[in-house]
Coordinates of C-alpha atoms in Angstrom, one line a residue:
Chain W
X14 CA -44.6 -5.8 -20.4
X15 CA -44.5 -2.2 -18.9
X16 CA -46.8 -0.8 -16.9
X17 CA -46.6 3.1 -15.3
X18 CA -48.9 4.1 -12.5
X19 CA -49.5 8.0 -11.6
X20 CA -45.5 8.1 -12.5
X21 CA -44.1 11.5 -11.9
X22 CA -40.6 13.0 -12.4
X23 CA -39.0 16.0 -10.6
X24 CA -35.1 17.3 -10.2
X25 CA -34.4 18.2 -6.8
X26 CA -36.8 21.0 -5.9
X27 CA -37.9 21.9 -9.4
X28 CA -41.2 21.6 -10.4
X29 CA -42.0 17.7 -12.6
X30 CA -41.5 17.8 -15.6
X31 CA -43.4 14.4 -16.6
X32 CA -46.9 14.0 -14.1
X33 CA -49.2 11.5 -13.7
X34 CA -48.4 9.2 -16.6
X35 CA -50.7 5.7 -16.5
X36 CA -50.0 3.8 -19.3
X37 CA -49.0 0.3 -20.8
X38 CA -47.1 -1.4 -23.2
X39 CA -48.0 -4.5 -24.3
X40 CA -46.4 -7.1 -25.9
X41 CA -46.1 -7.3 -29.8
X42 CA -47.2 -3.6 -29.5
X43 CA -46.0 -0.9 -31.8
X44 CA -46.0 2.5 -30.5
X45 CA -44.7 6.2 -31.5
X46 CA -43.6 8.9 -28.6
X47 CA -44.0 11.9 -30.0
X48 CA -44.3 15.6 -28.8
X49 CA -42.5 18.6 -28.9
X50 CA -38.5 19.1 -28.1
X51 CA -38.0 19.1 -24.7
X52 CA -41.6 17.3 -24.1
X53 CA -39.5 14.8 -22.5
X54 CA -39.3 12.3 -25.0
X55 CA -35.8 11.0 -24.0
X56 CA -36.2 10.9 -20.3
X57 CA -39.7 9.1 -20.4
X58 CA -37.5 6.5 -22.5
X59 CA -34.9 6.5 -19.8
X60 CA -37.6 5.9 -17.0
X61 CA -38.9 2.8 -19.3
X62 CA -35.4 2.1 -19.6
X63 CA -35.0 2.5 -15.6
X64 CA -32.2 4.4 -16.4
X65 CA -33.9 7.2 -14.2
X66 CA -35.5 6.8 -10.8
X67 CA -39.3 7.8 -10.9
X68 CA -39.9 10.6 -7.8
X69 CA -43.6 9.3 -7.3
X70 CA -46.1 6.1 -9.1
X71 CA -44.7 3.2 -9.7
X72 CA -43.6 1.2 -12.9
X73 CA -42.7 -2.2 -13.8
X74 CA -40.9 -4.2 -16.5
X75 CA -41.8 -7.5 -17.3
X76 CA -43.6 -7.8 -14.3
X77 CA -41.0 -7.1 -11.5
X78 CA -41.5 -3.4 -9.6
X79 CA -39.0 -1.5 -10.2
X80 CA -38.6 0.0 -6.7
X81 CA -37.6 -3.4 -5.7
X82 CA -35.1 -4.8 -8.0
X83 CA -31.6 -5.2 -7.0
X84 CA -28.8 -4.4 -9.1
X85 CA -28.8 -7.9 -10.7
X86 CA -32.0 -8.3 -11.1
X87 CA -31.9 -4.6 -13.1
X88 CA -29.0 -5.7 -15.2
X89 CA -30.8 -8.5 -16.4
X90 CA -34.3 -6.8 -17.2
X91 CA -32.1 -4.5 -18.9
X92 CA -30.6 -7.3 -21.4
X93 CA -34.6 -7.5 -22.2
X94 CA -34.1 -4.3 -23.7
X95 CA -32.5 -3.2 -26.6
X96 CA -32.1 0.6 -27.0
X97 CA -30.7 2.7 -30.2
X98 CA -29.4 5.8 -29.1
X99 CA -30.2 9.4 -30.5
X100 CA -26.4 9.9 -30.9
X101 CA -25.6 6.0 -31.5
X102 CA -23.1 5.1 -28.5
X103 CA -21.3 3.2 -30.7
X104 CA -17.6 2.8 -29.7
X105 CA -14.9 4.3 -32.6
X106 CA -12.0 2.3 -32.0
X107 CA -14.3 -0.8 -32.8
X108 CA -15.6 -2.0 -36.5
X109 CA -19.3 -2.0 -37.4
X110 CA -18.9 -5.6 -37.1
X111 CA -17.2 -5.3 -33.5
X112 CA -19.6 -2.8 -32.3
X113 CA -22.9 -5.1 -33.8
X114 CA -21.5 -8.0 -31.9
X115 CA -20.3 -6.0 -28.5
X116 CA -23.7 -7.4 -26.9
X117 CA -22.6 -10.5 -27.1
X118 CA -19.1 -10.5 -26.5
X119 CA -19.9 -8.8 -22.7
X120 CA -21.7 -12.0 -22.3
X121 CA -18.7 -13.4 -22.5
X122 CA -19.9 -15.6 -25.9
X123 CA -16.9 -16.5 -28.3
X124 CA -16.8 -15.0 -31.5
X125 CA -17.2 -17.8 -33.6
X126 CA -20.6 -19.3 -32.1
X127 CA -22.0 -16.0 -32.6
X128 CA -20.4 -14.7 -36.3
X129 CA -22.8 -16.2 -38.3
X130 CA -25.7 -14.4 -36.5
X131 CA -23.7 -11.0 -37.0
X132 CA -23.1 -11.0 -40.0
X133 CA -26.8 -12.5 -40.9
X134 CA -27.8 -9.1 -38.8
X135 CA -25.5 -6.9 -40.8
X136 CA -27.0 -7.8 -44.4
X137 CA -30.2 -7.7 -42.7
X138 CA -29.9 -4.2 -42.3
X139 CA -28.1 -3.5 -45.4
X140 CA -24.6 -3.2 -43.9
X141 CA -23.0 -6.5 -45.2
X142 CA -20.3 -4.8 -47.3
X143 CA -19.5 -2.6 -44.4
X144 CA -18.4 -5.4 -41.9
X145 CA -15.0 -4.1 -40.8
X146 CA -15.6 -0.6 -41.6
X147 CA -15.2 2.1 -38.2
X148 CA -17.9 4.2 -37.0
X149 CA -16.0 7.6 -37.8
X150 CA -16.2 6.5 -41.2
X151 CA -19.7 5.5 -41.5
X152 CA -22.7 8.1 -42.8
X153 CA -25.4 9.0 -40.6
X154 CA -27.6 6.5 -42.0
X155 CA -25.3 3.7 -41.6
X156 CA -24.5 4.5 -37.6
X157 CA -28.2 4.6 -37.1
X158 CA -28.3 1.1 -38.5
X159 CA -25.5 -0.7 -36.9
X160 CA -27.0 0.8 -33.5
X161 CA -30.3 -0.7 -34.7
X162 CA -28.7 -4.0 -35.4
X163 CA -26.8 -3.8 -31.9
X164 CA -29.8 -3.2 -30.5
X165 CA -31.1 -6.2 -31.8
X166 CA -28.4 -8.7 -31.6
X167 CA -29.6 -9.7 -28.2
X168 CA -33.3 -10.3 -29.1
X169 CA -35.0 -7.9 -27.0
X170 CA -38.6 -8.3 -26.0
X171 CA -38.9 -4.8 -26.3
X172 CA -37.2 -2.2 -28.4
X173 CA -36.4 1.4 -27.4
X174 CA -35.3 3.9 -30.1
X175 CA -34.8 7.7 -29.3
X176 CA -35.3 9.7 -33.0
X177 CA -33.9 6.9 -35.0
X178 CA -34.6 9.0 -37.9
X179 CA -33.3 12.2 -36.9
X180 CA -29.8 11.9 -39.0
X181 CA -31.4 10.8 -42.5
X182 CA -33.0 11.5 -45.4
X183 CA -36.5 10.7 -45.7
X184 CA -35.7 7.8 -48.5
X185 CA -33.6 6.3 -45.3
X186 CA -36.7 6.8 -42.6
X187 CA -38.4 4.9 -44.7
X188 CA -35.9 2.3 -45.3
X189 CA -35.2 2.2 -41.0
X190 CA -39.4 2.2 -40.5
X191 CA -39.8 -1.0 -42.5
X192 CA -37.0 -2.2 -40.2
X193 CA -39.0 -1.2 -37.2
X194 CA -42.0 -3.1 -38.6
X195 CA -39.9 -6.2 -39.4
X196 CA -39.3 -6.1 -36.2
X197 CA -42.4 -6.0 -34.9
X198 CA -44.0 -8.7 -36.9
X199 CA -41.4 -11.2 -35.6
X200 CA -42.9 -10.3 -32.1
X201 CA -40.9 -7.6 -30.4
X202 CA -42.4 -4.7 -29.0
X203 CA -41.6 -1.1 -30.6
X204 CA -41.2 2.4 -29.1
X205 CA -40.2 4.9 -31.0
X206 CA -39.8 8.4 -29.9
X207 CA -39.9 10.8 -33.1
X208 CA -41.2 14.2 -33.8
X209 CA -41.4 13.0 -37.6
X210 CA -44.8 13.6 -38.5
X211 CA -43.9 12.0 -42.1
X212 CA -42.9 8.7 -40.5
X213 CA -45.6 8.5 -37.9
X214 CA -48.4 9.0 -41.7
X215 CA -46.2 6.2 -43.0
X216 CA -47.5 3.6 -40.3
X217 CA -51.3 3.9 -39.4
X218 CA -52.1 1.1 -37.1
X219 CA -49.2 2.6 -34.6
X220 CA -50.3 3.6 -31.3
X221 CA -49.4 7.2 -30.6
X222 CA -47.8 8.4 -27.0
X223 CA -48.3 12.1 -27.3
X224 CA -46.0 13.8 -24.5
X225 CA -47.2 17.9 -23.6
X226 CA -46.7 19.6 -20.7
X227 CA -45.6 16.7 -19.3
X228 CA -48.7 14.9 -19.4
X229 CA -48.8 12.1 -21.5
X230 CA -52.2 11.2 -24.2
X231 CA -53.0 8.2 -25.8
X232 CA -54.1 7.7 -29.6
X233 CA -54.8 4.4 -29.9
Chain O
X3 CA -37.5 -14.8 -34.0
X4 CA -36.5 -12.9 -36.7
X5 CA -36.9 -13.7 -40.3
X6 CA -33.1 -13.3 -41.3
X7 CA -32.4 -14.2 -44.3
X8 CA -30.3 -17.5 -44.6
X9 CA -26.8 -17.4 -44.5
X10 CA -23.7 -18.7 -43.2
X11 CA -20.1 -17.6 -44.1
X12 CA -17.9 -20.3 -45.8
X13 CA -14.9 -19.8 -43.9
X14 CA -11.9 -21.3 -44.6
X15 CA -9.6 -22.1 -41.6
X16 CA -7.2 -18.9 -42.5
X17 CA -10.2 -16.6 -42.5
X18 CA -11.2 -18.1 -39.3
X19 CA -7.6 -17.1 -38.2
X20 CA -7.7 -13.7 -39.3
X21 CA -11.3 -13.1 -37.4
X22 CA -10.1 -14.5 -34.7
X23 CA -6.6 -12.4 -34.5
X24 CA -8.9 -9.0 -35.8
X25 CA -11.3 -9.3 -32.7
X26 CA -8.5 -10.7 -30.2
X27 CA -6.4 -7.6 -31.1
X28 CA -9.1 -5.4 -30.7
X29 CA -9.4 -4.4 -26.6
X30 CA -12.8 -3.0 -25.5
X31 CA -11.1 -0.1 -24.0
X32 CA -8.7 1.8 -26.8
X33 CA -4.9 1.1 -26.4
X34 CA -3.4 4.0 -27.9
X35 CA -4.4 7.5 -26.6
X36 CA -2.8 10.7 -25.9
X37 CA -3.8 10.7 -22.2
X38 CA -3.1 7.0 -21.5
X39 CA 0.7 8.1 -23.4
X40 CA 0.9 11.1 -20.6
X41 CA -0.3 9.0 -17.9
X42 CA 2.7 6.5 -18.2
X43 CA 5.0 9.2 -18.6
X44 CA 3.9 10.3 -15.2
X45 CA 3.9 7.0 -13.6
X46 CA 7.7 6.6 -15.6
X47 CA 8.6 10.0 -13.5
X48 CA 7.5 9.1 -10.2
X49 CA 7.8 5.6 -9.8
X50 CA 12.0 7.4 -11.1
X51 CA 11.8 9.8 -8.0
X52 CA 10.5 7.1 -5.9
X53 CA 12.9 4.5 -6.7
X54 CA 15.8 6.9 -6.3
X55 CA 14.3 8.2 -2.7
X56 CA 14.2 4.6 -1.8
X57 CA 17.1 3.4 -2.8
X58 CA 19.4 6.3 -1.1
X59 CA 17.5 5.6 2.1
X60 CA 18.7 1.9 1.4
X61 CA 21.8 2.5 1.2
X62 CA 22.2 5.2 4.2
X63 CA 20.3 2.4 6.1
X64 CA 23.0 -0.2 5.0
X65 CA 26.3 3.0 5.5
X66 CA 24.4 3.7 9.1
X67 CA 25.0 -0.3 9.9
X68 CA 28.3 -0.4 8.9
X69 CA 29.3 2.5 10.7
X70 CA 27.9 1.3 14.1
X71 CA 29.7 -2.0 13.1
X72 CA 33.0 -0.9 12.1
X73 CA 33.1 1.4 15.1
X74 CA 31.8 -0.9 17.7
X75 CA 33.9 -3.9 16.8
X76 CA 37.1 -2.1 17.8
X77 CA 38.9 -0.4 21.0
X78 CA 41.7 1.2 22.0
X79 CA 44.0 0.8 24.8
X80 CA 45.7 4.5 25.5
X81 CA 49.1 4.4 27.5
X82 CA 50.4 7.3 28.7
X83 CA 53.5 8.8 29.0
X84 CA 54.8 8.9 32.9
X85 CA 57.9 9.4 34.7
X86 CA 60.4 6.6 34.8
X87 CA 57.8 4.3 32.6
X88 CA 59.1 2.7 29.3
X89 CA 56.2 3.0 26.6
X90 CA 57.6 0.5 24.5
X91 CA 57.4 -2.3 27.5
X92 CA 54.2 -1.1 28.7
X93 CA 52.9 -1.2 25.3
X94 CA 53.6 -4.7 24.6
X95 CA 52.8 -5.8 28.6
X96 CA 49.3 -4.4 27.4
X97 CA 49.4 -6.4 24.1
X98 CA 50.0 -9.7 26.1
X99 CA 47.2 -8.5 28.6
X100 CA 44.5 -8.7 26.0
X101 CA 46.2 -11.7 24.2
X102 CA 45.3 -13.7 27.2
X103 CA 41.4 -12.5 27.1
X104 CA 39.0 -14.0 25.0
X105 CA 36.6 -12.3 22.8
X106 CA 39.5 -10.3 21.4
X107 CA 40.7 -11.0 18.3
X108 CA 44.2 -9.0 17.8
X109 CA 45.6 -6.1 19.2
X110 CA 48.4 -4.0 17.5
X111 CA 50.8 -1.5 18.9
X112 CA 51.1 1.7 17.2
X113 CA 54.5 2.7 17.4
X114 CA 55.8 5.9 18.2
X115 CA 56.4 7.4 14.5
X116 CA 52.8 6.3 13.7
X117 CA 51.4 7.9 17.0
X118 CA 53.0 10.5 15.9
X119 CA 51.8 10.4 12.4
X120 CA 47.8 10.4 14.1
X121 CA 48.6 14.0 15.0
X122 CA 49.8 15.4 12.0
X123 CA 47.0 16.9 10.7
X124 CA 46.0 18.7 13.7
X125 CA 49.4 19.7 14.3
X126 CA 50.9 19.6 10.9
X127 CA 54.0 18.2 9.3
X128 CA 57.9 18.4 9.6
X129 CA 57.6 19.5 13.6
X130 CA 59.3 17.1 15.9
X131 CA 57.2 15.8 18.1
X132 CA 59.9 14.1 20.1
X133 CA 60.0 16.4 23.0
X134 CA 56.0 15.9 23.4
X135 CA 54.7 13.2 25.9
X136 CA 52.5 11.4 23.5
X137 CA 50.5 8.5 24.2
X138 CA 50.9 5.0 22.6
X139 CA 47.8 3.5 20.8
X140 CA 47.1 0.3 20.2
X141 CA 44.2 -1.2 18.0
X142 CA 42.1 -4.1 19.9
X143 CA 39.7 -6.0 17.5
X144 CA 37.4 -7.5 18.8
X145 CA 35.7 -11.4 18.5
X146 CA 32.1 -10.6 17.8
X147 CA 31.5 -14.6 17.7
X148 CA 32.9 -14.9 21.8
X149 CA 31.6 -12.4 24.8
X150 CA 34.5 -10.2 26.3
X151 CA 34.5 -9.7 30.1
X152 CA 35.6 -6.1 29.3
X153 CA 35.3 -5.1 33.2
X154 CA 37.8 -8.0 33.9
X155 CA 40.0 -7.0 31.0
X156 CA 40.1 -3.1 32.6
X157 CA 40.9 -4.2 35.9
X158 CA 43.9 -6.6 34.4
X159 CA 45.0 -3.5 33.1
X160 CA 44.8 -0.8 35.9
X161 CA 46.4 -3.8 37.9
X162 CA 49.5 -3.9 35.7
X163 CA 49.9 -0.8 34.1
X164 CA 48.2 2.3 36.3
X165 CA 49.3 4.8 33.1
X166 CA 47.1 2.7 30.6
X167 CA 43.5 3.2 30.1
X168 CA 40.8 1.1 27.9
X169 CA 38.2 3.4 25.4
X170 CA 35.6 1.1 24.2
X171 CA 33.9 3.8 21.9
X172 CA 30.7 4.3 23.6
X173 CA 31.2 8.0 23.6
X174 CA 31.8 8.1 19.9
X175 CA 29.1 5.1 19.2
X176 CA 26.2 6.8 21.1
X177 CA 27.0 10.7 18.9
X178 CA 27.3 8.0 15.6
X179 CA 24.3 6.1 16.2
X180 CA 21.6 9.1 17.0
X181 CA 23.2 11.0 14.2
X182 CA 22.6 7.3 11.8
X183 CA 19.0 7.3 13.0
X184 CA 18.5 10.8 12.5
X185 CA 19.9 10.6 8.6
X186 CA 18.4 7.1 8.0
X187 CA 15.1 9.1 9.3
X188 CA 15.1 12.1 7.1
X189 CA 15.7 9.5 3.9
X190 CA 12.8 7.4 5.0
X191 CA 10.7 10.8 6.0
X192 CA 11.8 12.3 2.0
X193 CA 10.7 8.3 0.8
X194 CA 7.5 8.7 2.6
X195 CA 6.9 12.7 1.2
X196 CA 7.3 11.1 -2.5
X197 CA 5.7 7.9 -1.7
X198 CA 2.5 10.2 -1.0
X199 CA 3.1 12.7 -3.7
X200 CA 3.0 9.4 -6.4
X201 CA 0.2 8.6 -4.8
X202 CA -1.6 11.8 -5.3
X203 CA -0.4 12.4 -9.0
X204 CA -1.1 8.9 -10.0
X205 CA -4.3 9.1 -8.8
X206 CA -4.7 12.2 -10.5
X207 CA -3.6 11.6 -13.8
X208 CA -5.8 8.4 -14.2
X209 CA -8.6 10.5 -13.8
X210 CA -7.9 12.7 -15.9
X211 CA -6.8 9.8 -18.3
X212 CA -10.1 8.5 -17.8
X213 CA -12.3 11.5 -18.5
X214 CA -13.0 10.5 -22.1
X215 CA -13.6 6.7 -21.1
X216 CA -17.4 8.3 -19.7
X217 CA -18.8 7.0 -22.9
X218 CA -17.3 4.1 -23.2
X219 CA -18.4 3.3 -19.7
X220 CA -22.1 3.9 -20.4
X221 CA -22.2 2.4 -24.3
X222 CA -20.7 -1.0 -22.5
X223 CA -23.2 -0.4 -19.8
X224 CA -26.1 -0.6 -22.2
X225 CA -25.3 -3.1 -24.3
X226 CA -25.4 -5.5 -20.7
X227 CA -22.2 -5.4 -19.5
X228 CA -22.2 -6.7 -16.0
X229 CA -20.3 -3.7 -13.5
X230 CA -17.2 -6.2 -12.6
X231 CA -16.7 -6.9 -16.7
X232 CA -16.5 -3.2 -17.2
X233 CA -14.5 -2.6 -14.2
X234 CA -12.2 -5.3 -15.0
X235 CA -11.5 -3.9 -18.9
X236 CA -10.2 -0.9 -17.5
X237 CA -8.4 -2.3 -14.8
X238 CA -6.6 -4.5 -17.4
X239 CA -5.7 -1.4 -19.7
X240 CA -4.9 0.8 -16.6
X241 CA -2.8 -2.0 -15.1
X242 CA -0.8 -2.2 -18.1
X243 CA -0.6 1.1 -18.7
X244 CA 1.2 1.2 -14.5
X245 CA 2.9 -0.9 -15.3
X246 CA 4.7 0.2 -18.6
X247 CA 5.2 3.3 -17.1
X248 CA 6.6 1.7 -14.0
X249 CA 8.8 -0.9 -15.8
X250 CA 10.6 2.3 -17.6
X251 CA 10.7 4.6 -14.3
X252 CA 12.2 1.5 -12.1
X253 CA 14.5 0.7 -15.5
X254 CA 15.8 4.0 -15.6
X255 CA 16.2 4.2 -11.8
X256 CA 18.2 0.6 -11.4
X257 CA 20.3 1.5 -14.8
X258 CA 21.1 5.3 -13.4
X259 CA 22.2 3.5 -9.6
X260 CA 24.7 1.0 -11.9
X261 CA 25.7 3.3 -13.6
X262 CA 26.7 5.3 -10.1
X263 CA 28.3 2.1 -8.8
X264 CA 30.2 1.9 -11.8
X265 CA 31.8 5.2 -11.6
X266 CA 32.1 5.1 -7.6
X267 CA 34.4 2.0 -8.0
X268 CA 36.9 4.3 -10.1
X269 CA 36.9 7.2 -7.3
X270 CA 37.9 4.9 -4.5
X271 CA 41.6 5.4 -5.6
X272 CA 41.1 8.5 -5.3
X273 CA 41.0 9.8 -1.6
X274 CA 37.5 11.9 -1.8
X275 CA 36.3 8.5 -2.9
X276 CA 37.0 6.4 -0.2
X277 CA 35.8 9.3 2.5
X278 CA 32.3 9.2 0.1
X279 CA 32.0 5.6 0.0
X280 CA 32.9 5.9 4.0
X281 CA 30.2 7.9 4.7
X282 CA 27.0 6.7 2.2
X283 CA 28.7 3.4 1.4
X284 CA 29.2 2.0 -2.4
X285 CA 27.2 2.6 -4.7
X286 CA 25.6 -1.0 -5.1
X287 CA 22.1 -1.7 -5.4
X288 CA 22.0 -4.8 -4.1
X289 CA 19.3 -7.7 -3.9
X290 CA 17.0 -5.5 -1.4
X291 CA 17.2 -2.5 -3.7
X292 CA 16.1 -4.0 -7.1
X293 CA 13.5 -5.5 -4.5
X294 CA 12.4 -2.4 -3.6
X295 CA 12.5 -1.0 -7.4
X296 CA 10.6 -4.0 -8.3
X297 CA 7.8 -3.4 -5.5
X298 CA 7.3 0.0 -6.2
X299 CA 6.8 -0.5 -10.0
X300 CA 4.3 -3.1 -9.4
X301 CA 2.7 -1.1 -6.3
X302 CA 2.3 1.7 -9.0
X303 CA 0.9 -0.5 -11.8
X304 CA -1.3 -2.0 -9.0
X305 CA -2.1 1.9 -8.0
X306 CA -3.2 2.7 -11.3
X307 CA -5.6 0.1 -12.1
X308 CA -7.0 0.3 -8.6
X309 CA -7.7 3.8 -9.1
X310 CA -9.2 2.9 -12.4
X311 CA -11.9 0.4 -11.3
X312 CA -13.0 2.9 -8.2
X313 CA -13.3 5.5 -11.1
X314 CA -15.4 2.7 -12.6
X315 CA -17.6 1.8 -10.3
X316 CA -18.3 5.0 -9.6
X317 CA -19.4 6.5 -12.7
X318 CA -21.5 3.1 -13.2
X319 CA -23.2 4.1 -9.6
X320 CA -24.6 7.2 -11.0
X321 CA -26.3 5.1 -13.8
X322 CA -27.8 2.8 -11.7

């Protein structure tokens, strides 16, 4: 599903800050990045993402090289993806509902063919009541979770979610985690970057990406 | 794929309505915002400026033509004074002359108390002017729908009377017409200046409207928003935006230029009026103007959301 080779990622003339980083993902895979703040967490999800450019190595997503895709072809790996935010990106002047369903309305769907599977999304992760709600109004823990179910709306093959946990209590963690493993029992792969030792306990079998001085280890 | 639990809203046909109105109403980019509210005040002021500076070099354009025309559809036939020559005769000997030339439409004899009269305020008023050989005028209008053989017509005249002598204006036209150009070019020059300077500022200020849309850009961005949807949201908003702004500049222009015409027509009694209206022409915005007024609203608008999707585009470059 993702594959890096020898990847390595530099600004301008500064030294990398991520080296030599082989690894895979596979499919129906669940997987914690972890490390330090500032390991690099964020941008290796970005590269994954191909958000960033890698400076060296190669990667590819769903089987296509990265170095060769054009911008089409990138926009539509992309829609492969879903990706929950550290700080959400959901937009304010739109309802939880709105926000949950923007996916689909860029597609240029109608609203009705696609309400049902909103809202069915929405009580899935608990925020049925709060359907027409805004995001200024929302808690923490209710932003993480209509940018989990935005994330989702689209079916994604594989799911990227940058410290999904680091806005709630631990009673919440939990509550997102079992999302997570929902999730990843109906067959989508699972990375999440954390540096939540507590949630990383609270699921065994995960495979652990262990980022540190910009080298990456594997705890399978 | 995944196990959601089973359930479909009930909706009735007036919920259905009301979801359907909610999401219609709700645009992807936000209406309302403090800097979208100061850029249309700034497209409202300069699309104003603009209109004005484009209108005034309309109507100097339209003065400049009338002047030319006014001037060049007329001549006058000078007859001197001269020993043992009646001015009366000769005057109306000269009439007949040009009666019997075609491409001339009417020719009237000034007579002696309004020659007289022409001098007055050079010379003043209450002197008697009897004892001073002035010239008879007389007024020759011409036919601009026939040619006039105006060498024929000068020779008929030096022929018959030698004390007569034909001034078809070209002196006066040639000063009028280089000084027209040179106004009608300063307007268009001052158009141009503003032109550029609403260029600049619109430009300007939707940037700096769309500072705070850098989020917006990338949340749409990752969702899968293809670069052409995203560009065309802001378009739309900016658009409307250029075009609210330039619907109350142009308004306020055309209704201030009515407003002007209204008042000119009641200083045309007065004689300051009819030397203004002489010089720049009435007031009158005419078809071409609320033309123009109507092209540079929607050239603003157009502007705007131009200037909005290379904004756009731009910022989605350094994502990809």
């Amino acid at each position: 599903m993702v594959r890096f080779e020898n990847v390595g990622l530099r600004y301008g003339m500064g030294a990398e800050i991520l080296r030599d980083l082989t690894f895979d993902i596979a499919p129906q895979s669940f997987q914690f990045l972890t490390g330090p703040s500032g390991a690099g967490k964020t941008t290796l999800l970005r590269l994954i993402l191909l958000a960033l450019r890698p400076t060296r190595g190669l990667i590819s997503l769903f089987g296509a090289d990265s170095a060769t895709l054009d911008k089409n072809a990138l926009m539509a790996l992309r829609r492969k993806v879903g990706v929950v935010f550290q700080d959400f990106r959901l937009l304010d002047h739109l309802t939880t509902y709105q926000n949950v369903a923007l996916p689909l309305r860029v597609q240029g769907k109608d609203e009705p063919s696609y309400r049902a599977e909103v809202l069915e999304l929405l009580d899935w992760v608990g925020l049925g009541q709060r359907l027409h709600v805004y995001p200024p109004v929302l808690s923490g823990g209710e932003k993480q979770r209509a940018a989990i179910a935005r994330a989702l709306i689209m079916r994604p093959e594989l799911l990227l979610a940058d410290e999904p946990t680091g806005n709630v209590d631990p009673q919440m963690a939990r509550r997102l985690l079992r999302l997570f493993q929902e999730l990843h029992k109906s067959g989508t792969s699972v990375v999440i970057a954390t540096h939540d030792l507590n949630l990383m306990d609270q699921f065994e079998g995960a495979r652990r990406l262990v980022l540190g001085d910009g080298r990456l280890h594997i705890y399978d | 794929m995944l196990g959601f639990p089973a359930r479909r809203p009930e909706a009735d046909d007036d919920s259905q309505q009301s979801w359907r109105e909610n999401w219609a109403e709700t645009p992807l980019v936000p209406a309302a915002s403090v800097a979208g509210a100061a850029l249309s005040v700034v497209i409202a002021i300069m699309t104003f400026l603009a209109a004005l500076t484009a209108s005034f070099a309309l109507l100097l354009t339209q003065a400049s033509h009338d002047w030319r025309g006014q001037v060049g559809a007329e001549m006058t036939i000078q007859v001197m004074p001269r020993p043992g020559r009646d001015l009366d005769a000769d005057s109306r000997k000269a009439v007949e002359i040009v009666a019997s030339f075609p491409g001339l439409r009417d020719a009237r004899a000034l007579s002696k108390g309004q020659s007289e009269e022409l001098l007055a305020p050079w010379l003043g008023a209450g002197l008697d002017l009897g004892q001073l050989p002035v010239p008879r005028l007389i007024e020759v209008r011409r036919d601009g729908s026939k040619p006039l053989d105006e060498i024929g017509l000068r020779s008929a005249l030096a022929a018959a009377l030698p004390n007569a002598n034909l001034d078809n204006h070209g002196a006066w036209m040639q000063r009028l017409t280089t000084m027209a150009d040179v106004v009608v070019a300063s307007a268009l020059g001052v158009f141009a200046l503003v032109l550029t300077a609403m260029g600049l500022a619109v430009g300007f200020a939707t940037r700096g409207a769309m500072a705070g849309a850098r989020e917006i850009i990338q949340s749409l961005h990752y969702v899968g928003a293809a670069d052409s949807f995203i560009a065309n949201e802001f378009q739309r908003h900016f658009l409307r935006l250029g075009l609210r702004g330039g619907a109350i500049g142009g308004g306020a222009a055309a209704l201030l230029f009515f407003a002007l015409g209204a008042l000119s027509r009641q200083w045309t009694t007065s004689a300051g009026g009819e030397q203004a209206e002489a010089m720049f022409g009435a007031f009158a915005l005419g078809w071409d103007g609320l033309a123009a007024i109507v092209a540079l609203s929607l050239g603003v608008a157009g502007l705007t959301g131009l200037a909005s999707r290379v904004i756009v585009h731009r910022s989605l470059r350094a994502l990809n």
